[in-house]
Tab-separated table of C-alpha atoms and ligand atoms in Angstrom:
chain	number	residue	atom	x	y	z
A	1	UNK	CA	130.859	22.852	111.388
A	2	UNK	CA	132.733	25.956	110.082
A	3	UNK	CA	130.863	29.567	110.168
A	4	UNK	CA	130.015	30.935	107.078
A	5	UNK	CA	130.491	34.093	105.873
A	6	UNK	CA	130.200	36.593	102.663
A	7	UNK	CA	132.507	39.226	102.156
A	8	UNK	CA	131.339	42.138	99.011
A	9	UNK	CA	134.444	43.926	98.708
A	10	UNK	CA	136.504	41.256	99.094
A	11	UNK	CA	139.191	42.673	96.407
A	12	UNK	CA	139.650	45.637	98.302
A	13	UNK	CA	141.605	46.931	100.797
A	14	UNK	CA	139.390	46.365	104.041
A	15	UNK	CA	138.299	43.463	102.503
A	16	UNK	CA	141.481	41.129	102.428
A	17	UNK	CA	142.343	42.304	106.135
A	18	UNK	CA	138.431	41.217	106.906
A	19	UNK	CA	139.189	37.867	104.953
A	20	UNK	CA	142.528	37.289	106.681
A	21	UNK	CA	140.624	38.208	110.045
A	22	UNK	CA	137.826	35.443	109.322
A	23	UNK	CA	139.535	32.811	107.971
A	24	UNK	CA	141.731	32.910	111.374
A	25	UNK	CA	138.516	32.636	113.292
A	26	UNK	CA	137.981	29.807	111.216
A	27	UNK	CA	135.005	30.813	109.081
A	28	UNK	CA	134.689	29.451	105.535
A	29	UNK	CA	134.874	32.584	103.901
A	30	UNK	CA	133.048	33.821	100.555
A	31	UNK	CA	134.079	36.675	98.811
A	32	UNK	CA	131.676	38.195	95.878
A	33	UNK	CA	133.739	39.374	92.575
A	34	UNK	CA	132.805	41.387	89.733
A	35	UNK	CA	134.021	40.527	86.118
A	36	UNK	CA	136.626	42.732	84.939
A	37	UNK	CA	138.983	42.435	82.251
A	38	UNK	CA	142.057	42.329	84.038
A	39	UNK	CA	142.435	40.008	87.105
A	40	UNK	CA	142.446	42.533	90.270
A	41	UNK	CA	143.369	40.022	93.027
A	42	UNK	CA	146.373	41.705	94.109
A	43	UNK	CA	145.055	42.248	97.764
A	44	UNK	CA	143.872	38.267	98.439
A	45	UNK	CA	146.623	36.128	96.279
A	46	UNK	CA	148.381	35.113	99.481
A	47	UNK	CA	145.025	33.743	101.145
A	48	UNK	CA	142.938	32.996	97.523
A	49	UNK	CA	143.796	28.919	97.922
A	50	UNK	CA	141.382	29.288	101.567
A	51	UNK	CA	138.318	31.937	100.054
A	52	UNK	CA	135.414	30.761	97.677
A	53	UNK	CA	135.131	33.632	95.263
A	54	UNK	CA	131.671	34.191	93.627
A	55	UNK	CA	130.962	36.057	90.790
A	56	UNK	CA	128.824	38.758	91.571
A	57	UNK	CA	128.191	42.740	91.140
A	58	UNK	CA	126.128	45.317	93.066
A	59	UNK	CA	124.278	46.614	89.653
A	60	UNK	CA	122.993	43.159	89.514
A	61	UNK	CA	120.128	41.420	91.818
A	62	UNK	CA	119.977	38.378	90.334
A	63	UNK	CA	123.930	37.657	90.905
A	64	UNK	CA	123.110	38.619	94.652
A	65	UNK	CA	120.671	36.158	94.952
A	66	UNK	CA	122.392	34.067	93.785
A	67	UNK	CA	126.083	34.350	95.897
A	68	UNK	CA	123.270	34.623	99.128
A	69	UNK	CA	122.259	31.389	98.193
A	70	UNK	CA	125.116	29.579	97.155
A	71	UNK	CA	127.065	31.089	100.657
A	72	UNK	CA	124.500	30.703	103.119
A	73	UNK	CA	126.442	32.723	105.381
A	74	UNK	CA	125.679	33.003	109.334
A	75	UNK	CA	127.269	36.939	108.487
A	76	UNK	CA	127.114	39.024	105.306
A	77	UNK	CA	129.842	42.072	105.248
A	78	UNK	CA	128.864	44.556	102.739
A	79	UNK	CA	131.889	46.268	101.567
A	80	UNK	CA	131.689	46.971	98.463
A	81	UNK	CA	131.384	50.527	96.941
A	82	UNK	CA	132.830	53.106	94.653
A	83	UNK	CA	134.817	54.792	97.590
A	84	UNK	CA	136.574	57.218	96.071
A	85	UNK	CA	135.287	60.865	97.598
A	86	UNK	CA	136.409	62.625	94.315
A	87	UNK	CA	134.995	60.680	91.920
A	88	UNK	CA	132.181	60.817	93.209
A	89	UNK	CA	131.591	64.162	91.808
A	90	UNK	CA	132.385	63.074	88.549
A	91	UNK	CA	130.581	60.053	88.398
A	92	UNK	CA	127.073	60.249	90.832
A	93	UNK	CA	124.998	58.239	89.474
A	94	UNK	CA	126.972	55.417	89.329
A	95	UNK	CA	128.304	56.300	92.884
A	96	UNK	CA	124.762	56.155	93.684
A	97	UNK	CA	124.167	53.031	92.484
A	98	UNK	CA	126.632	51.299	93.660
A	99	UNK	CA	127.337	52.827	97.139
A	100	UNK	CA	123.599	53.500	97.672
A	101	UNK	CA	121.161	51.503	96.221
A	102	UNK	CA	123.866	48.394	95.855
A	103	UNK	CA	123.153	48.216	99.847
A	104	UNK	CA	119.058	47.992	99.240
A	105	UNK	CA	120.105	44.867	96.706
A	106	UNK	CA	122.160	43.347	98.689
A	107	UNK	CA	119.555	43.751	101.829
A	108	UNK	CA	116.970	42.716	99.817
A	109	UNK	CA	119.012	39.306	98.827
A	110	UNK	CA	120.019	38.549	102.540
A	111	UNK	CA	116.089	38.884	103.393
A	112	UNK	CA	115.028	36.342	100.769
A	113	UNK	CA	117.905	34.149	100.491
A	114	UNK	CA	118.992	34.276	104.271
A	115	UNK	CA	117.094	36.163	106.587
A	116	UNK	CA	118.544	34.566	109.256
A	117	UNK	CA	122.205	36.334	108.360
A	118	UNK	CA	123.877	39.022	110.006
A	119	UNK	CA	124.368	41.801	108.249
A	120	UNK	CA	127.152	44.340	108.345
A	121	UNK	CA	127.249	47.571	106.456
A	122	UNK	CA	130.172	49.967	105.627
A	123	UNK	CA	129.121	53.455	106.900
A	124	UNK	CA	131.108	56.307	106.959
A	125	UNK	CA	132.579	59.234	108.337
A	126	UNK	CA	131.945	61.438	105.314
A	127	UNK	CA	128.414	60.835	106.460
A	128	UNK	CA	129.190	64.012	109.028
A	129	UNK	CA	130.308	65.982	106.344
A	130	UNK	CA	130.149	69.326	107.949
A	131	UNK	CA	130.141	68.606	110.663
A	132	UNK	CA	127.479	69.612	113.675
A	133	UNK	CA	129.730	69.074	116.227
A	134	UNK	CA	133.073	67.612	117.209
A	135	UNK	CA	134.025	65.085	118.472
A	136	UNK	CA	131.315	63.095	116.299
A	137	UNK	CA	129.501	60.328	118.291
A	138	UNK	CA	126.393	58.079	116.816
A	139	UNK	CA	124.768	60.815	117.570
A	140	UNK	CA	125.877	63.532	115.362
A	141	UNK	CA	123.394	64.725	112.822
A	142	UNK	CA	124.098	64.295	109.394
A	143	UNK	CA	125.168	66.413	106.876
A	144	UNK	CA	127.127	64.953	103.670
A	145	UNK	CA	129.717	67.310	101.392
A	146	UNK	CA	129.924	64.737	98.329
A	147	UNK	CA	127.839	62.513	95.975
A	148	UNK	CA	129.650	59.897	97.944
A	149	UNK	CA	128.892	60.819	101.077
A	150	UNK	CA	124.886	61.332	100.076
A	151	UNK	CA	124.821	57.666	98.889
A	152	UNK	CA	126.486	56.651	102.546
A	153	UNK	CA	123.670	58.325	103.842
A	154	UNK	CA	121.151	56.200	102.071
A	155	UNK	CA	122.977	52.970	102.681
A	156	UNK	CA	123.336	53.897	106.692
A	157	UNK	CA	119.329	54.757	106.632
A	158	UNK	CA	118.434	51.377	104.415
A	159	UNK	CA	120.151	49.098	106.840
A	160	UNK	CA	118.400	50.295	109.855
A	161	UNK	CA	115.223	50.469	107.735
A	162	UNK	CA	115.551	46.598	107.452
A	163	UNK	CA	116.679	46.051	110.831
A	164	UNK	CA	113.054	48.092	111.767
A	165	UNK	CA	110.938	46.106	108.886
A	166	UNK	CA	111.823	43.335	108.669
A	167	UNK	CA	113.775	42.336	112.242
A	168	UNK	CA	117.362	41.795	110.036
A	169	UNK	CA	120.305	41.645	112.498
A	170	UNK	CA	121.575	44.585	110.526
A	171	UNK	CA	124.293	47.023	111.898
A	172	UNK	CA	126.486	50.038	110.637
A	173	UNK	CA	129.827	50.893	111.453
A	174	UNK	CA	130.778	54.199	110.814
A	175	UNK	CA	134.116	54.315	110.045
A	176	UNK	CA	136.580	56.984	110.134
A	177	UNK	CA	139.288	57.296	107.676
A	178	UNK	CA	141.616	53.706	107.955
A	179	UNK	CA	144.498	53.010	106.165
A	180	UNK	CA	147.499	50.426	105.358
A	181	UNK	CA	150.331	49.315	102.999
A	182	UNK	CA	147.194	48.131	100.971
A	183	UNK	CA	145.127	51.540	100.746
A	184	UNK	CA	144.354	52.506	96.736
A	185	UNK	CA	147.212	54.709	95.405
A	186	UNK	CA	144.549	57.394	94.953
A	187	UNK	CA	143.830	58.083	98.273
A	188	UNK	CA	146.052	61.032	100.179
A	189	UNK	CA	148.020	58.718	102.873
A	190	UNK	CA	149.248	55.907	100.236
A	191	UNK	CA	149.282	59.100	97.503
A	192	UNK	CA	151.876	60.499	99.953
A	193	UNK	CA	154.081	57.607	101.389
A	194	UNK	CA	154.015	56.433	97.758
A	195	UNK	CA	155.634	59.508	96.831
A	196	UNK	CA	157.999	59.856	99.140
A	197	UNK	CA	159.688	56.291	98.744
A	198	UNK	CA	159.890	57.058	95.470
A	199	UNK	CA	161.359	60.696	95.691
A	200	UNK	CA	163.864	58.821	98.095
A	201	UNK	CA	164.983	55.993	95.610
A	202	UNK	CA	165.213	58.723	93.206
A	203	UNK	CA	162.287	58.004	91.075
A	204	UNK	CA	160.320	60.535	90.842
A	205	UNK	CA	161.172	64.473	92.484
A	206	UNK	CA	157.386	65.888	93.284
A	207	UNK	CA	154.650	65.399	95.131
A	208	UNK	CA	151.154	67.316	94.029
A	209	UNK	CA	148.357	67.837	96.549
A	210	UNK	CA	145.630	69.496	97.388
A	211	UNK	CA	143.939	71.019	100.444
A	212	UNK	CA	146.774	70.207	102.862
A	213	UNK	CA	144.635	71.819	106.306
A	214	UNK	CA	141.934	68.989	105.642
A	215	UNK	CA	141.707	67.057	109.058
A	216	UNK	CA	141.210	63.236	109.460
A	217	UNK	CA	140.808	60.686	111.757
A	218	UNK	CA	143.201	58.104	110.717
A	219	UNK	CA	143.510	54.420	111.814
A	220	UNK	CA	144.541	50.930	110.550
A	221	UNK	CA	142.891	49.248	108.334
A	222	UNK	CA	143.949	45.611	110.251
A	223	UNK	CA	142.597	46.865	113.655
A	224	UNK	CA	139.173	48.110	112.190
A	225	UNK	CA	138.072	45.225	110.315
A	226	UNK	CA	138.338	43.793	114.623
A	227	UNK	CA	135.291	46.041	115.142
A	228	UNK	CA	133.402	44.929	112.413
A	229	UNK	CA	133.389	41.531	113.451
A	230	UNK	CA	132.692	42.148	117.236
A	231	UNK	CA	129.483	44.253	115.711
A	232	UNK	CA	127.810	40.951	114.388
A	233	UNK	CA	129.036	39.286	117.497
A	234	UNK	CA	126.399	41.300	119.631
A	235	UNK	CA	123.562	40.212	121.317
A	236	UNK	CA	121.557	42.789	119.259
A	237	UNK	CA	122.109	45.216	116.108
A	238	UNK	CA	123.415	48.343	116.753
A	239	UNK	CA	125.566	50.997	114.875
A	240	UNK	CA	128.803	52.100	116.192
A	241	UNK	CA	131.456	55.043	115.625
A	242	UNK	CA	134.869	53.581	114.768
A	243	UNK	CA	138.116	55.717	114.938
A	244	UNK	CA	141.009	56.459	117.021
A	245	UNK	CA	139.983	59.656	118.828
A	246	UNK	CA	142.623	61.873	116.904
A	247	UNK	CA	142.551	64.008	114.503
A	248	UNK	CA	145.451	65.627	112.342
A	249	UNK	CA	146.170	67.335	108.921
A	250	UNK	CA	147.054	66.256	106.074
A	251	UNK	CA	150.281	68.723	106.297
A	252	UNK	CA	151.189	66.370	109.369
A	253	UNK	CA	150.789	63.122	107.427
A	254	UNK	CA	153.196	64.388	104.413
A	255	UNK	CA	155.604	66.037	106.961
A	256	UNK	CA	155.733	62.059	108.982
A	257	UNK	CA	155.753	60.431	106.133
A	258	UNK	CA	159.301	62.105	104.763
A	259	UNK	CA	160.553	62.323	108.137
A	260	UNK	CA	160.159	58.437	108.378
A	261	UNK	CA	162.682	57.884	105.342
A	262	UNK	CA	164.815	60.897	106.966
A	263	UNK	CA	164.293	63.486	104.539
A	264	UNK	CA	163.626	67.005	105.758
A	265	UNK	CA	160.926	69.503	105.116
A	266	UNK	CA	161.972	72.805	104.098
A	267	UNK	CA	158.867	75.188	103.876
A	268	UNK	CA	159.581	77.999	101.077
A	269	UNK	CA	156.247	79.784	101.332
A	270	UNK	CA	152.632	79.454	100.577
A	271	UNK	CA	151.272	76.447	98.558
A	272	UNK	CA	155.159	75.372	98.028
A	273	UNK	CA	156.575	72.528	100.090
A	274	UNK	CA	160.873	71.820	99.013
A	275	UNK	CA	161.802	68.377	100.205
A	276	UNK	CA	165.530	68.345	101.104
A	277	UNK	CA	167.067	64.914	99.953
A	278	UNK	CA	169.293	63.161	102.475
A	279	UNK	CA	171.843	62.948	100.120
A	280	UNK	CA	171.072	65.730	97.606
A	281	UNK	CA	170.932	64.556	94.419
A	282	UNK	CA	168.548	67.452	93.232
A	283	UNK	CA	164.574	69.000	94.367
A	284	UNK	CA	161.861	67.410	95.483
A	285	UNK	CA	158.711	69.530	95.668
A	286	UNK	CA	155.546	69.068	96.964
A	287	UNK	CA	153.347	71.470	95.075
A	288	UNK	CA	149.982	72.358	95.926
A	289	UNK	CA	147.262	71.647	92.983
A	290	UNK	CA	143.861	73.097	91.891
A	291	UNK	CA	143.245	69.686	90.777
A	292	UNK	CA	142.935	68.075	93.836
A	293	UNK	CA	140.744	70.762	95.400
A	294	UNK	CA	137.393	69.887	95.850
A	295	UNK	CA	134.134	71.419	95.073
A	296	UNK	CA	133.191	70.658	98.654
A	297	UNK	CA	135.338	70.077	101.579
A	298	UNK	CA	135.325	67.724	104.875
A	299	UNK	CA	137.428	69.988	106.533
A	300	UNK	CA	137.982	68.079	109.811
A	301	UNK	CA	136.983	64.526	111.312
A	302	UNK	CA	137.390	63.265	114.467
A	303	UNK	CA	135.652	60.311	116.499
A	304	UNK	CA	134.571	59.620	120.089
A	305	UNK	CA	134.497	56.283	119.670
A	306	UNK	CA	133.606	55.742	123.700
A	307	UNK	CA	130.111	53.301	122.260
A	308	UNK	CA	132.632	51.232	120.197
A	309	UNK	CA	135.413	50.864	123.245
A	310	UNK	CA	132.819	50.270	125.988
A	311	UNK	CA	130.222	48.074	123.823
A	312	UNK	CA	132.348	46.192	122.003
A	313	UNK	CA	135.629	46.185	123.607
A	314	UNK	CA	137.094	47.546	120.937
A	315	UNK	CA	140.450	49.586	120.988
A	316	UNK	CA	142.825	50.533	117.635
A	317	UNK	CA	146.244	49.102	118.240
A	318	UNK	CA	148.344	51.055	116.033
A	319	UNK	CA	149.461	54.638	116.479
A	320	UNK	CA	149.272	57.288	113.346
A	321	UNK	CA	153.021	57.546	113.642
A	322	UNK	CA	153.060	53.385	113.473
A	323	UNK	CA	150.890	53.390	110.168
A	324	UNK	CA	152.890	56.220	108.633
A	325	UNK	CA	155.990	54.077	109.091
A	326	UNK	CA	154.504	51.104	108.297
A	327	UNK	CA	153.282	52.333	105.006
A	328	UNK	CA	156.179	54.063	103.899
A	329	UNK	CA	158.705	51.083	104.508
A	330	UNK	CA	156.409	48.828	102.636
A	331	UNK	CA	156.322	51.297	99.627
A	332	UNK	CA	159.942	51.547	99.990
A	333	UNK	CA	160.147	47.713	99.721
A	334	UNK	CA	157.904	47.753	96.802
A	335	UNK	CA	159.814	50.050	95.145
A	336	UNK	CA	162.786	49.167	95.984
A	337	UNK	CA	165.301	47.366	93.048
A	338	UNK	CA	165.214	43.823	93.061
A	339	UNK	CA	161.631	43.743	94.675
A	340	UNK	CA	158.697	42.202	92.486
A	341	UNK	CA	157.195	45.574	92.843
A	342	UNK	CA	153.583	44.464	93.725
A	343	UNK	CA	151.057	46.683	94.159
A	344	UNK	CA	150.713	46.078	98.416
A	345	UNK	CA	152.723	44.888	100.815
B	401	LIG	P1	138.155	49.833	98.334
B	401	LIG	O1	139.567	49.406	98.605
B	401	LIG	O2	137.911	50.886	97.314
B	401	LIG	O3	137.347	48.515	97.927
B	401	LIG	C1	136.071	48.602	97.347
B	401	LIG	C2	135.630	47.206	96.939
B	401	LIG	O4	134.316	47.303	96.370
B	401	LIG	C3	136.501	46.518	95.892
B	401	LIG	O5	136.629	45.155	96.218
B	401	LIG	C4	135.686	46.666	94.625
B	401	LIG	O6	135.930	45.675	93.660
B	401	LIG	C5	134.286	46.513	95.180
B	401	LIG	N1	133.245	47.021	94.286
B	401	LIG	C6	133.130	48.273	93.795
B	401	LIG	N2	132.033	48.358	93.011
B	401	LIG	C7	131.450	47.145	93.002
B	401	LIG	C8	130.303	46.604	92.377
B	401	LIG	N3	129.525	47.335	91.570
B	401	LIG	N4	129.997	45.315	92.606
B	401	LIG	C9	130.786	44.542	93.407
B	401	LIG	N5	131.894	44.989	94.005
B	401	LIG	C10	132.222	46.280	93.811
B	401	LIG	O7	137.459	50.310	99.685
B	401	LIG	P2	137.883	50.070	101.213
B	401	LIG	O8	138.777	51.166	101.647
B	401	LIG	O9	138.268	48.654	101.381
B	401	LIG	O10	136.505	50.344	101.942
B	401	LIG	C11	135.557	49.291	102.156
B	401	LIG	C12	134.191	49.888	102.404
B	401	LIG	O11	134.234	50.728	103.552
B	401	LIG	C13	133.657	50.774	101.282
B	401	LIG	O12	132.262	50.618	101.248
B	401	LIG	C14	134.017	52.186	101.742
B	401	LIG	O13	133.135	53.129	101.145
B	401	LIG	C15	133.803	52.048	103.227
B	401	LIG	N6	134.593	52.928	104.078
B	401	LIG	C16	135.936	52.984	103.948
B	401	LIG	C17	136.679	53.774	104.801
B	401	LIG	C18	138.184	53.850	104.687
B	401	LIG	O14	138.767	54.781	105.261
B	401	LIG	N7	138.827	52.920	104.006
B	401	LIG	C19	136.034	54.512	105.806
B	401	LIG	C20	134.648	54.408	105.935
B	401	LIG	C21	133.929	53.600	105.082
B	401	LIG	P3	137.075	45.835	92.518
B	401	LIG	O15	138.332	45.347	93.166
B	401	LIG	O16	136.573	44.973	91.447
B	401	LIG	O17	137.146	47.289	92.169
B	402	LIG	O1	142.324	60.214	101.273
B	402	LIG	P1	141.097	60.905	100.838
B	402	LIG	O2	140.765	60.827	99.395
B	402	LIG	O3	139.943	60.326	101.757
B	402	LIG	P2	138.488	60.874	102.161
B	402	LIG	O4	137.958	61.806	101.144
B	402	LIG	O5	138.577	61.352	103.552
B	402	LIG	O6	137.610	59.535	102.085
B	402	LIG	C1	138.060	58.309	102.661
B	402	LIG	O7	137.612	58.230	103.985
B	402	LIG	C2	136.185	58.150	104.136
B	402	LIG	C3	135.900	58.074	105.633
B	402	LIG	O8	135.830	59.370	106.157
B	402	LIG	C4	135.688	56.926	103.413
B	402	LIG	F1	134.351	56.807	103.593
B	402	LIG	C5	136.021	57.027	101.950
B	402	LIG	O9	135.605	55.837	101.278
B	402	LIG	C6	137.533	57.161	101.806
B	402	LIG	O10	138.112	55.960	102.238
B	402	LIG	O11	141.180	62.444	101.231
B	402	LIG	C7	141.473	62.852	102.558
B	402	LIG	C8	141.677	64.369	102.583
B	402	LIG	C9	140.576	65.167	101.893
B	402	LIG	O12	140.250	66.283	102.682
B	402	LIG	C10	141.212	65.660	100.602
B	402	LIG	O13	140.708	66.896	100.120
B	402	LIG	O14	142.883	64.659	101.868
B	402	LIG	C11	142.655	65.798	101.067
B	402	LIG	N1	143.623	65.793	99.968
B	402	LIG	C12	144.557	66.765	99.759
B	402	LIG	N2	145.265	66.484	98.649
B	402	LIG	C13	143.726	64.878	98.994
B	402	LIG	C14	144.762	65.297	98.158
B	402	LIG	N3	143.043	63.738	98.774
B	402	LIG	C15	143.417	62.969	97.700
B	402	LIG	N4	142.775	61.798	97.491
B	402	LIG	N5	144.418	63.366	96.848
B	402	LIG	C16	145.130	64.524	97.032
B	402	LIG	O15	146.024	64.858	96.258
């Protein structure tokens, strides 16, 4: 008989790689989905005929319970958050519900639904904050810069709580920054390879950003939803750093990103970025913006991600300079006329 699995998160954008990942290891797959207004199954239309989606929402025990019981998973991936950094700042309580205590619910309806589950939860990067020492290992001390990062704090500490009370095969992965054709527009990597395909079809002529020195530890989204798998696979619960072992700036990311559609940077002088059009059919700027600025900074990120490669025999497959190009052709296509201009890939 078929594994069974539950997916929270299953809308977003590690969630339909974990999905796609599962359902080709042959698990019957079962993805928890909050009501909303407007239909937001962009990221699992291709693959929705193969998942069981449950209605379900972190706020709300009861509906936990419930998609616990009705699953009856062997594995339970907790995914789901409000995982937007900035927002965070604007909206911590609910960030706190939902990306902190949402974990103790969810724990709480694995333990009395189906102990016997495995139980992955989404960790983070941002838990390092600033950091204590670099590279960061499982090791590093905490020391969160955001509301968001706070309430991954909390969710990291609840998990092994339950793994200590109540023997839960509960693990975290704390994942560095990963990205793909399906990251959220608001996020800096698809902010900027959105941009520039459409600065390079002519469709829009800036770019505004913030704190371009800000270093990260980017990955693919496809190759890390690997690890989280192999973590439940394990003869006993651990946590593990996930990343690729390189960091760069953000500066880097926009400057790779134009040079993949072959449009060169020109640098006029401080906080001003001119984008020189292949064919020049007028300016492109990117501009730096107060408004992206915020109130506290991750300045830099970067894994050793040694536990993860020896452990679990993990490695990332795909370079930074093989996402950038990835993501910028498939915003290109999206954008491009005569496409059906979907939001991902
Ligand atoms: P994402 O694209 O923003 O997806 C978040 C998912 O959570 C969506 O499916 C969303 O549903 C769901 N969700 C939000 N609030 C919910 C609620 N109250 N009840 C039920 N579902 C809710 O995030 P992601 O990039 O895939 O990241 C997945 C997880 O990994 C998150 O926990 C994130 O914090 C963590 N993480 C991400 C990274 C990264 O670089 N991507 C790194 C480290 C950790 P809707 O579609 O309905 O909004
Ligand atoms: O893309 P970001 O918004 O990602 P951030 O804050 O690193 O968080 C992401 O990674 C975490 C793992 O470390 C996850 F836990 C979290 O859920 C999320 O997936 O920003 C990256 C950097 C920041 O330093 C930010 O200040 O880019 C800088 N940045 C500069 N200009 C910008 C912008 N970020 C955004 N979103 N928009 C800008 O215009």
């Amino acid at each position: 008989m078929a594994k069974r699995c539950l997916i929270t998160g299953i809308t977003g954008q590690d969630g339909s790689y974990l999905a796609e990942w599962m359902l080709a290891k042959g698990y019957q797959v079962y993805g928890l989905v909050r009501r909303s207004s407007t239909l937001n199954f962009a990221r699992i239309e291709h693959i929705q005929d193969r998942l069981t989606l449950l209605p379900g929402d972190l706020l709300d025990p009861a509906s936990l319970i419930d998609a616990v019981k009705t699953a009856a998973p062997e594995e339970v991936y907790n995914l789901a958050a409000q995982s937007f950094v900035q927002t965070s700042w604007n909206q911590p309580v609910l960030t706190g519900e939902f990306t902190a205590l949402g974990v103790t619910r969810l724990l709480e309806a694995v333990r009395l639904a189906a102990p016997e589950a495995r139980f992955y939860q989404a960790s983070s990067s941002e838990m390092f904050g600033k950091v204590k020492e670099t590279p960061q290992t499982e090791e590093t001390p905490f020391h969160p810069r955001s509301p968001y990062g706070v309430a991954k704090v909390y969710g990291h500490y609840i998990t092994l709580n339950y793994r200590e009370s109540y023997d839960l095969f509960a693990c975290s992965g704390i994942l560095f920054n990963h990205e793909s054709p399906r990251r959220g527009l608001e996020f800096v990597t698809r902010k900027i390879t959105d941009a520039a395909a459409r600065i390079k079809l002519g469709l829009a002529d800036e770019l505004r950003l913030g704190n371009l020195d800000s270093q990260r530890d980017w990955g693919f989204a496809g190759d890390y939803v690997k690890a989280m798998w192999l973590m439940l696979q394990q003869a006993t619960p651990d946590d593990f750093v996930v990343g690729t072992g390189r960091t760069t700036t953000v500066r880097y990311f926009v400057e790779q990103s134009f040079a993949a559609l072959g449009m060169d940077l020109e640098w006029t002088g401080e906080g001003l970025r001119e984008v020189g059009r292949e064919q020049a059919t007028g300016r492109a700027v990117v501009r730096i913006d107060e408004r992206y600025f915020r109130p506290a900074e991750v300045n830099l990120l970067l894994s050793d991600p040694t536990k993860a490669k020896v452990g679990l025999g993990w490695t990332p497959e795909v370079s930074l300079e093989q996402l950038i190009e990835m993501m910028v052709r498939a915003d290109l296509e999206r954008l491009s006329p005569g496409s059906c201009g979907g939001p991902t890939e």
